[in-house]
Coordinates of C-alpha atoms and ligand atoms in Angstrom, one line a residue:
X1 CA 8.1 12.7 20.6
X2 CA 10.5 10.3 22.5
X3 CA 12.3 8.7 20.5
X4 CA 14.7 7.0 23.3
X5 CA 12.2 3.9 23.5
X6 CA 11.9 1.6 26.1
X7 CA 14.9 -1.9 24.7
X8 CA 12.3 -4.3 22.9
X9 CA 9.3 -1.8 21.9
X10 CA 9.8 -1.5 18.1
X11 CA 8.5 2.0 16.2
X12 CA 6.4 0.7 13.3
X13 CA 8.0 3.4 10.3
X14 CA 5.1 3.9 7.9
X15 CA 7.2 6.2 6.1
X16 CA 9.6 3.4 5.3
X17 CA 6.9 0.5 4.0
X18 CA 4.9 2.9 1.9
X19 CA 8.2 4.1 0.6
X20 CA 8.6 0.7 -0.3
X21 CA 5.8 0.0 -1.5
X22 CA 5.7 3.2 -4.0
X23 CA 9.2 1.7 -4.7
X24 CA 7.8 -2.2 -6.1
X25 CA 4.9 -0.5 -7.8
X26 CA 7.2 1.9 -9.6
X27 CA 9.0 -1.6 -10.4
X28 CA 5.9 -3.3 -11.8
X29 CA 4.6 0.4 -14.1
X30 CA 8.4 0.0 -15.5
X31 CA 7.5 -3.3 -15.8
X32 CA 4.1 -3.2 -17.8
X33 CA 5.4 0.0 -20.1
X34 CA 8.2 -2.2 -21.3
X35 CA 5.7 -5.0 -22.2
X36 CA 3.7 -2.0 -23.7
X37 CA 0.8 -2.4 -21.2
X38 CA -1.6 -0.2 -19.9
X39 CA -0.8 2.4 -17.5
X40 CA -2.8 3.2 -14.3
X41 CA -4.4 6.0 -14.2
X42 CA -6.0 7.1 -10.8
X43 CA -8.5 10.5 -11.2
X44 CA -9.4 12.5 -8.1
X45 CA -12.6 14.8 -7.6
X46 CA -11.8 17.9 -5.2
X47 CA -14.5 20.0 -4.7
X48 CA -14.0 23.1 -2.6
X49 CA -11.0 24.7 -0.8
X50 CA -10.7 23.0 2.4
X51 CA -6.8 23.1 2.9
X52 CA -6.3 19.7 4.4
X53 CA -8.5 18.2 1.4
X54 CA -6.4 20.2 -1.1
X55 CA -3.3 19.1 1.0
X56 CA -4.1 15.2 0.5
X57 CA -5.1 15.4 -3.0
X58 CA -2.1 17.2 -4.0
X59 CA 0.3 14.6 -2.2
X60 CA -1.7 11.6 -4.0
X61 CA -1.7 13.2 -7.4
X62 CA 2.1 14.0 -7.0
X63 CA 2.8 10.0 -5.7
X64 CA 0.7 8.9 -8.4
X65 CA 3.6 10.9 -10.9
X66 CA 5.9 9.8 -8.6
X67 CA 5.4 5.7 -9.3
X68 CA 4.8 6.3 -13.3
X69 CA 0.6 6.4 -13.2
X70 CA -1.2 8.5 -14.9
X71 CA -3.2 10.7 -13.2
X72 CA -6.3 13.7 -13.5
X73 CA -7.0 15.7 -11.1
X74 CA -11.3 17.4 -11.3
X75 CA -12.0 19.9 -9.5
X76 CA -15.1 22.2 -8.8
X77 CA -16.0 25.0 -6.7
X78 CA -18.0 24.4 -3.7
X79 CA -20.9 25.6 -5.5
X80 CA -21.1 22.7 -7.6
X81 CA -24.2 20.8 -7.8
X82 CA -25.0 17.4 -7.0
X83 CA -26.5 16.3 -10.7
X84 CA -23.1 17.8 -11.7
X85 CA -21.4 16.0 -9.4
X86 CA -23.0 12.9 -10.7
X87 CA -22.9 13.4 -13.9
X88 CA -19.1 13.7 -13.7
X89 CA -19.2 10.2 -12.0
X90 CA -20.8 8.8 -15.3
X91 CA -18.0 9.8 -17.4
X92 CA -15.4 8.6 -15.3
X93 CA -17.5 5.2 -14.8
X94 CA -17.9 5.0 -18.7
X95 CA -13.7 6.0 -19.5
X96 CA -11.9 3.4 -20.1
X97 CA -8.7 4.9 -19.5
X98 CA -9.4 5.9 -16.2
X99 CA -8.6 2.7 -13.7
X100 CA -9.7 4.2 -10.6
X101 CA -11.1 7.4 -9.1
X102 CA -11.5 9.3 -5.8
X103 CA -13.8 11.7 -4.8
X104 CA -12.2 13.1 -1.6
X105 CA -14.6 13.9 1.3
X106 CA -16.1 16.0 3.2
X107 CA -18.0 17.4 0.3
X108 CA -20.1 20.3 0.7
X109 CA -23.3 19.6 2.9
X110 CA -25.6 20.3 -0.1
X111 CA -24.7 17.3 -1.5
X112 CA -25.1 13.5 -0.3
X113 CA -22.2 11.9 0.3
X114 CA -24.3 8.7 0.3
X115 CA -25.3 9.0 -3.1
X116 CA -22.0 9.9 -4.6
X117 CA -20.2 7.1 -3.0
X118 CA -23.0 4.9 -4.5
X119 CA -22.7 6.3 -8.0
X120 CA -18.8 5.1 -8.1
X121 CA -18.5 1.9 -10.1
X122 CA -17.4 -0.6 -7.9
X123 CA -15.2 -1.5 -10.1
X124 CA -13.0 1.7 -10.3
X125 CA -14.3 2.3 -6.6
X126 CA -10.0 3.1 -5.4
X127 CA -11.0 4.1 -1.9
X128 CA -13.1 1.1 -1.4
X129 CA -16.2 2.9 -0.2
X130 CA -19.0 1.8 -2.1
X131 CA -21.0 -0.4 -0.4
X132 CA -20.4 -3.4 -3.1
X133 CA -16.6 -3.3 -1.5
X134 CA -18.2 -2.8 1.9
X135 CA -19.8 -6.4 1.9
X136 CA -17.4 -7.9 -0.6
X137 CA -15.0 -7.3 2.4
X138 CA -17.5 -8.5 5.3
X139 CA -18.1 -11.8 3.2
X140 CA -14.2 -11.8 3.1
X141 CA -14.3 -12.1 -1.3
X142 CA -11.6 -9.9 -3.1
X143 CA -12.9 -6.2 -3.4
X144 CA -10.9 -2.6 -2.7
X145 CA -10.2 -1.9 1.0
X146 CA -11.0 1.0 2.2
X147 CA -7.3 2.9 2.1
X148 CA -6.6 3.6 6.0
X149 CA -7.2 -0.3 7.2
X150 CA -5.9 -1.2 4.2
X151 CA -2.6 0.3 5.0
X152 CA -2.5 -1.0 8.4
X153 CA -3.1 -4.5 7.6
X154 CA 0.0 -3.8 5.7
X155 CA 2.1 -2.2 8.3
X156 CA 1.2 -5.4 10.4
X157 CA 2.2 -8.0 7.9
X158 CA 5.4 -6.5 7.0
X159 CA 6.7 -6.3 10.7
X160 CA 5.3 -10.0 10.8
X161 CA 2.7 -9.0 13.7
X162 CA 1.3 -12.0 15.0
X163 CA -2.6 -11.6 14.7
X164 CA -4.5 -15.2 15.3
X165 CA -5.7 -15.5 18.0
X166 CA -5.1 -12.3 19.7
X167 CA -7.7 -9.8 21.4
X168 CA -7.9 -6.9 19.3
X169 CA -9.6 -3.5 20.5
X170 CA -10.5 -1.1 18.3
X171 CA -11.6 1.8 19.3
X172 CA -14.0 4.1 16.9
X173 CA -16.6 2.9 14.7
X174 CA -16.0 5.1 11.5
X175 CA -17.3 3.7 8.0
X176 CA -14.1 4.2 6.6
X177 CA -11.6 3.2 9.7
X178 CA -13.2 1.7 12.6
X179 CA -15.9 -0.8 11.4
X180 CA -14.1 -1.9 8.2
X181 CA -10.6 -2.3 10.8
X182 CA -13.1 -4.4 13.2
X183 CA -13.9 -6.8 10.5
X184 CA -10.4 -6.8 8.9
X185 CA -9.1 -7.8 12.4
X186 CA -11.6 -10.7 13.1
X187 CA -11.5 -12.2 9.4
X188 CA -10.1 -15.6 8.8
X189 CA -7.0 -14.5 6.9
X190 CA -3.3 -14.5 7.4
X191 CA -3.7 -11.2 9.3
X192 CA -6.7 -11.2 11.2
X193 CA -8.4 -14.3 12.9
X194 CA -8.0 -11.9 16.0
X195 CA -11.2 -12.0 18.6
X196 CA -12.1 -8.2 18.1
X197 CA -14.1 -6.0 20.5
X198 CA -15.4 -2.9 18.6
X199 CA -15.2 0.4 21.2
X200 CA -16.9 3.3 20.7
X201 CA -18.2 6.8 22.2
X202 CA -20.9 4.2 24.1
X203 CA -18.9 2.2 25.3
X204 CA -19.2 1.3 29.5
X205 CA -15.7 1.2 31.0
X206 CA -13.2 1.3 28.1
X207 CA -10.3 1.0 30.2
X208 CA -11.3 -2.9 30.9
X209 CA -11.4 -3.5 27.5
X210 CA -8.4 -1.9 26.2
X211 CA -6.3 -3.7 29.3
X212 CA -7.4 -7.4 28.0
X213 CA -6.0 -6.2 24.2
X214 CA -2.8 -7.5 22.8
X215 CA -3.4 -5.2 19.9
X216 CA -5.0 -1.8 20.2
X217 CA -6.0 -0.1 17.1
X218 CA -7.2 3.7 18.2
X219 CA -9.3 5.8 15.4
X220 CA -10.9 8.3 17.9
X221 CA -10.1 12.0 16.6
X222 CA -9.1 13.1 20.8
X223 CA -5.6 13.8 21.2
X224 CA -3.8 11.8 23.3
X225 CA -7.3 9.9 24.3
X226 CA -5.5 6.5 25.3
X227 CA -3.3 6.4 28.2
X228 CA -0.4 4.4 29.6
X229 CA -2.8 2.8 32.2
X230 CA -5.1 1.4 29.2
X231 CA -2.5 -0.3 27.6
X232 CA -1.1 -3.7 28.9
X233 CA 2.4 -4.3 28.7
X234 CA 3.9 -6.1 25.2
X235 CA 0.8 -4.6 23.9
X236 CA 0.8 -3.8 19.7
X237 CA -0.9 0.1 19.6
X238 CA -1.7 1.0 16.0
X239 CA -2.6 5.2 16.1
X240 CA -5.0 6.2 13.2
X241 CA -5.7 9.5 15.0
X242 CA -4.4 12.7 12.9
X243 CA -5.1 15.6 15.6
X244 CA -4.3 19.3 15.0
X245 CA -3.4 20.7 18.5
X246 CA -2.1 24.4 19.1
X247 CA 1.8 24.0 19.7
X248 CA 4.6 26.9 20.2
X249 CA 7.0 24.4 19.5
X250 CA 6.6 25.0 16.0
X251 CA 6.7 27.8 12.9
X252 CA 3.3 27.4 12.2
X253 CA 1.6 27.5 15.9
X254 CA 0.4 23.6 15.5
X255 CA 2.0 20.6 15.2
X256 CA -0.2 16.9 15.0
X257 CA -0.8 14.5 17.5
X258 CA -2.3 11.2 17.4
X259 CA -5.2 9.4 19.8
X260 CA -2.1 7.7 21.9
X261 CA -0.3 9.7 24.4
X262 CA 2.7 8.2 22.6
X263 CA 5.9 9.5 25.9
X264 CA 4.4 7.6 28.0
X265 CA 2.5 4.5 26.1
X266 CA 5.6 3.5 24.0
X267 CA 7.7 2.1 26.8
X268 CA 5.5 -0.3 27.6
X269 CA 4.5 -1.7 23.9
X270 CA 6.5 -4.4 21.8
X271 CA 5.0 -2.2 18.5
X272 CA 4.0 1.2 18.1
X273 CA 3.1 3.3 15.6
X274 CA 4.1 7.3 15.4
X275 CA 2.4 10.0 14.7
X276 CA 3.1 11.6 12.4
X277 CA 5.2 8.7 9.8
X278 CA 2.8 5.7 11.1
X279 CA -0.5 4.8 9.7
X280 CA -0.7 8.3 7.6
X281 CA 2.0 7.2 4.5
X282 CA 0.2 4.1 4.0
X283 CA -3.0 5.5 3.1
X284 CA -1.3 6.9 -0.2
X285 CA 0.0 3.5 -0.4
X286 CA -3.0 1.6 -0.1
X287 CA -4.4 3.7 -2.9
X288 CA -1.6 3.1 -5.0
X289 CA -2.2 -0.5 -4.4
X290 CA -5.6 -0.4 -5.2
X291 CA -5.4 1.5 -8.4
X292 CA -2.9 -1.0 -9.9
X293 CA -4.9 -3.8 -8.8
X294 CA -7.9 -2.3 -10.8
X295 CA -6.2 -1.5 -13.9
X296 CA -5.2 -5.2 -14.1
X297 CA -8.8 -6.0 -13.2
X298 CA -7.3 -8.5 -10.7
X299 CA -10.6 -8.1 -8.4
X300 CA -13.4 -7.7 -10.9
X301 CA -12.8 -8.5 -14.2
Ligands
NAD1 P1 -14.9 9.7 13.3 O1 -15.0 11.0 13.9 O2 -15.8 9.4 12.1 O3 -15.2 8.6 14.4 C1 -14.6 8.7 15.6 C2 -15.1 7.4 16.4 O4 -14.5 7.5 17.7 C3 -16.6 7.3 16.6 O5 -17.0 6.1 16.0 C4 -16.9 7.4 18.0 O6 -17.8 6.4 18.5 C5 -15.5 7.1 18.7 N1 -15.3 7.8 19.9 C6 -15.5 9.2 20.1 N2 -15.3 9.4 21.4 C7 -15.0 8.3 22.0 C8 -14.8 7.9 23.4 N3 -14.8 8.8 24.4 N4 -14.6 6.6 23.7 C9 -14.6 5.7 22.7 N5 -14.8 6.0 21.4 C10 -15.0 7.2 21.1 O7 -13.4 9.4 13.0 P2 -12.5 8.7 11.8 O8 -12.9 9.3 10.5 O9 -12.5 7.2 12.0 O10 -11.1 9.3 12.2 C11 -10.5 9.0 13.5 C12 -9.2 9.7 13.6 O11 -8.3 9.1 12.6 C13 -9.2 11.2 13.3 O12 -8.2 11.8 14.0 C14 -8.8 11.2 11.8 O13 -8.2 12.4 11.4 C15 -7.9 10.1 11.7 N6 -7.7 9.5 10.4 C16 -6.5 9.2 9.9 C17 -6.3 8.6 8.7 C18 -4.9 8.3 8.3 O14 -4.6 8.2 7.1 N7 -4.0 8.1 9.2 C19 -7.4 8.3 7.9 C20 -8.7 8.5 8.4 C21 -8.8 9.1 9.6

């Protein structure tokens, strides 16, 4: 990656804010053990051995340590059935020590992702997927955010992005990035009130889009999909795109990329964010965030 940016385009470090903001919840678990208050406690559902699902729910059962939660970790084999599954759910829904829970996708294909993410309380629902969150967030009411937007909104408000009035493009139409980002963007909120245009594999002429955008937020899954001559200059380019690409640069024959071809968009942005140490860190973050707000039932009581 090229670090030598162009004078006035500024890397957005998401390394740095969630740092930060595992730093001031850490503050505030001190804070509610000395006043001998509950505290958090975050569970996670892994079922399977895919790597990269192990990987994540690892690193957010070790940051959940890290910042003074409690925290389970459940896991089944792949084999597990969905009434299992679900019946799993109910005990966590009916624990009262347990704030908030996860149940990390992809799960197996025998079992309906649909339905699981509908038998998560709402009310302990920490990734914000349950469709309760879903329209609490579309009618703009207090509810979990889904953890990947979530983070950005974050990232945006802490380098004191302007957003009102702005033309946002965002490009992907994912349930858990895309759409909820889209509606985030267009809200009328202290980040957001942007006009938003939603992109997506349909979409006629991308390139004329993307060139009328002051803020591009790109959650496609193609390496290196958006290109210098998409991108206007003083443009704001959020990447959400976590691409594993074949590399001999590195020990272990890959290395990530995200959906902007970063050398050669960067110079001509006032904000961008890296990949990897962008969006990525704040997911855990957003989690963290959401977990704490649950155990002090500050969105559903
Ligand atoms: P997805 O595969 O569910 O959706 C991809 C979207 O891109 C689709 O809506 C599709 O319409 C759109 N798309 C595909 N080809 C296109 C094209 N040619 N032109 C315009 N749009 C096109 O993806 P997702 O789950 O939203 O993830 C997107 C990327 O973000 C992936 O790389 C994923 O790994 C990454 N991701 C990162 C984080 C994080 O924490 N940083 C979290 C979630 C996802």
């Amino acid at each position: 990656m090229n670090t030598n940016l162009q004078m006035g385009t500024i890397l957005i470090d998401g390394k740095k804010v969630s740092e930060e903001i595992q730093n001031e919840i850490a503050e505030e678990v001190k804070q509610l053990k000395a006043e001998g208050r509950k505290i958090p406690h975050l569970a996670a559902i892994l079922v399977g051995e895919d790597p990269a699902s192990q990987t994540y729910v690892g690193s957010k059962v070790k940051t959940c340590e890290k910042v003074g939660f409690n925290s389970t970790l459940i896991k089944f084999d792949s084999t597990v059935t969905e009434k299992e599954l679900l019946n799993k759910i109910k005990e966590l829904n009916e624990d009262d020590d347990i704030d908030g829970y996860i149940v990390q996708l992809p799960l197996p294909k025998h079992i309906s992702e649909q339905k699981i993410t509908e038998a998560v309380d709402p009310k302990k629902d920490a990734d914000g997927f349950h469709p309760v969150n879903v329209g609490r967030l579309v009618l703009n009411l207090p509810c979990y955010i889904s953890a990947t937007p979530y983070g950005i909104l974050q990232l945006l408000e802490r380098y004191k992005i302007e957003t009102s009035g702005k033309n946002c493009v965002v490009i992907g139409r994912s349930n858990i990035v895309g759409t909820p980002m889209s509606i985030l963007m267009a809200r009328n909120s202290s980040i957001g009130n942007c006009t938003v245009t939603l992109c997506h594999s349909r979409t006629k002429n991308l390139k004329e889009h993307t060139l009328n955008a002051d803020i591009i937020i790109a959650a496609i899954g193609k390496p290196d999909f958006v290109t210098a001559d998409m991108v206007k200059e003083g443009a704001v380019v959020i990447d959400v795109g976590i691409n594993r690409v074949t590399s001999t640069e590195t020990k272990s024959g890959f290395k990530l990329k995200g959906d902007v071809k970063f050398d050669e968009v960067a110079p001509k942005c006032s904000f961008i964010t890296p990949v990897p140490g962008g969006v990525g860190p704040m997911t855990i973050a957003s989690l963290l965030k959401n977990t704490l707000m649950a155990s002090k039932k500050e969105i559903y009581s």
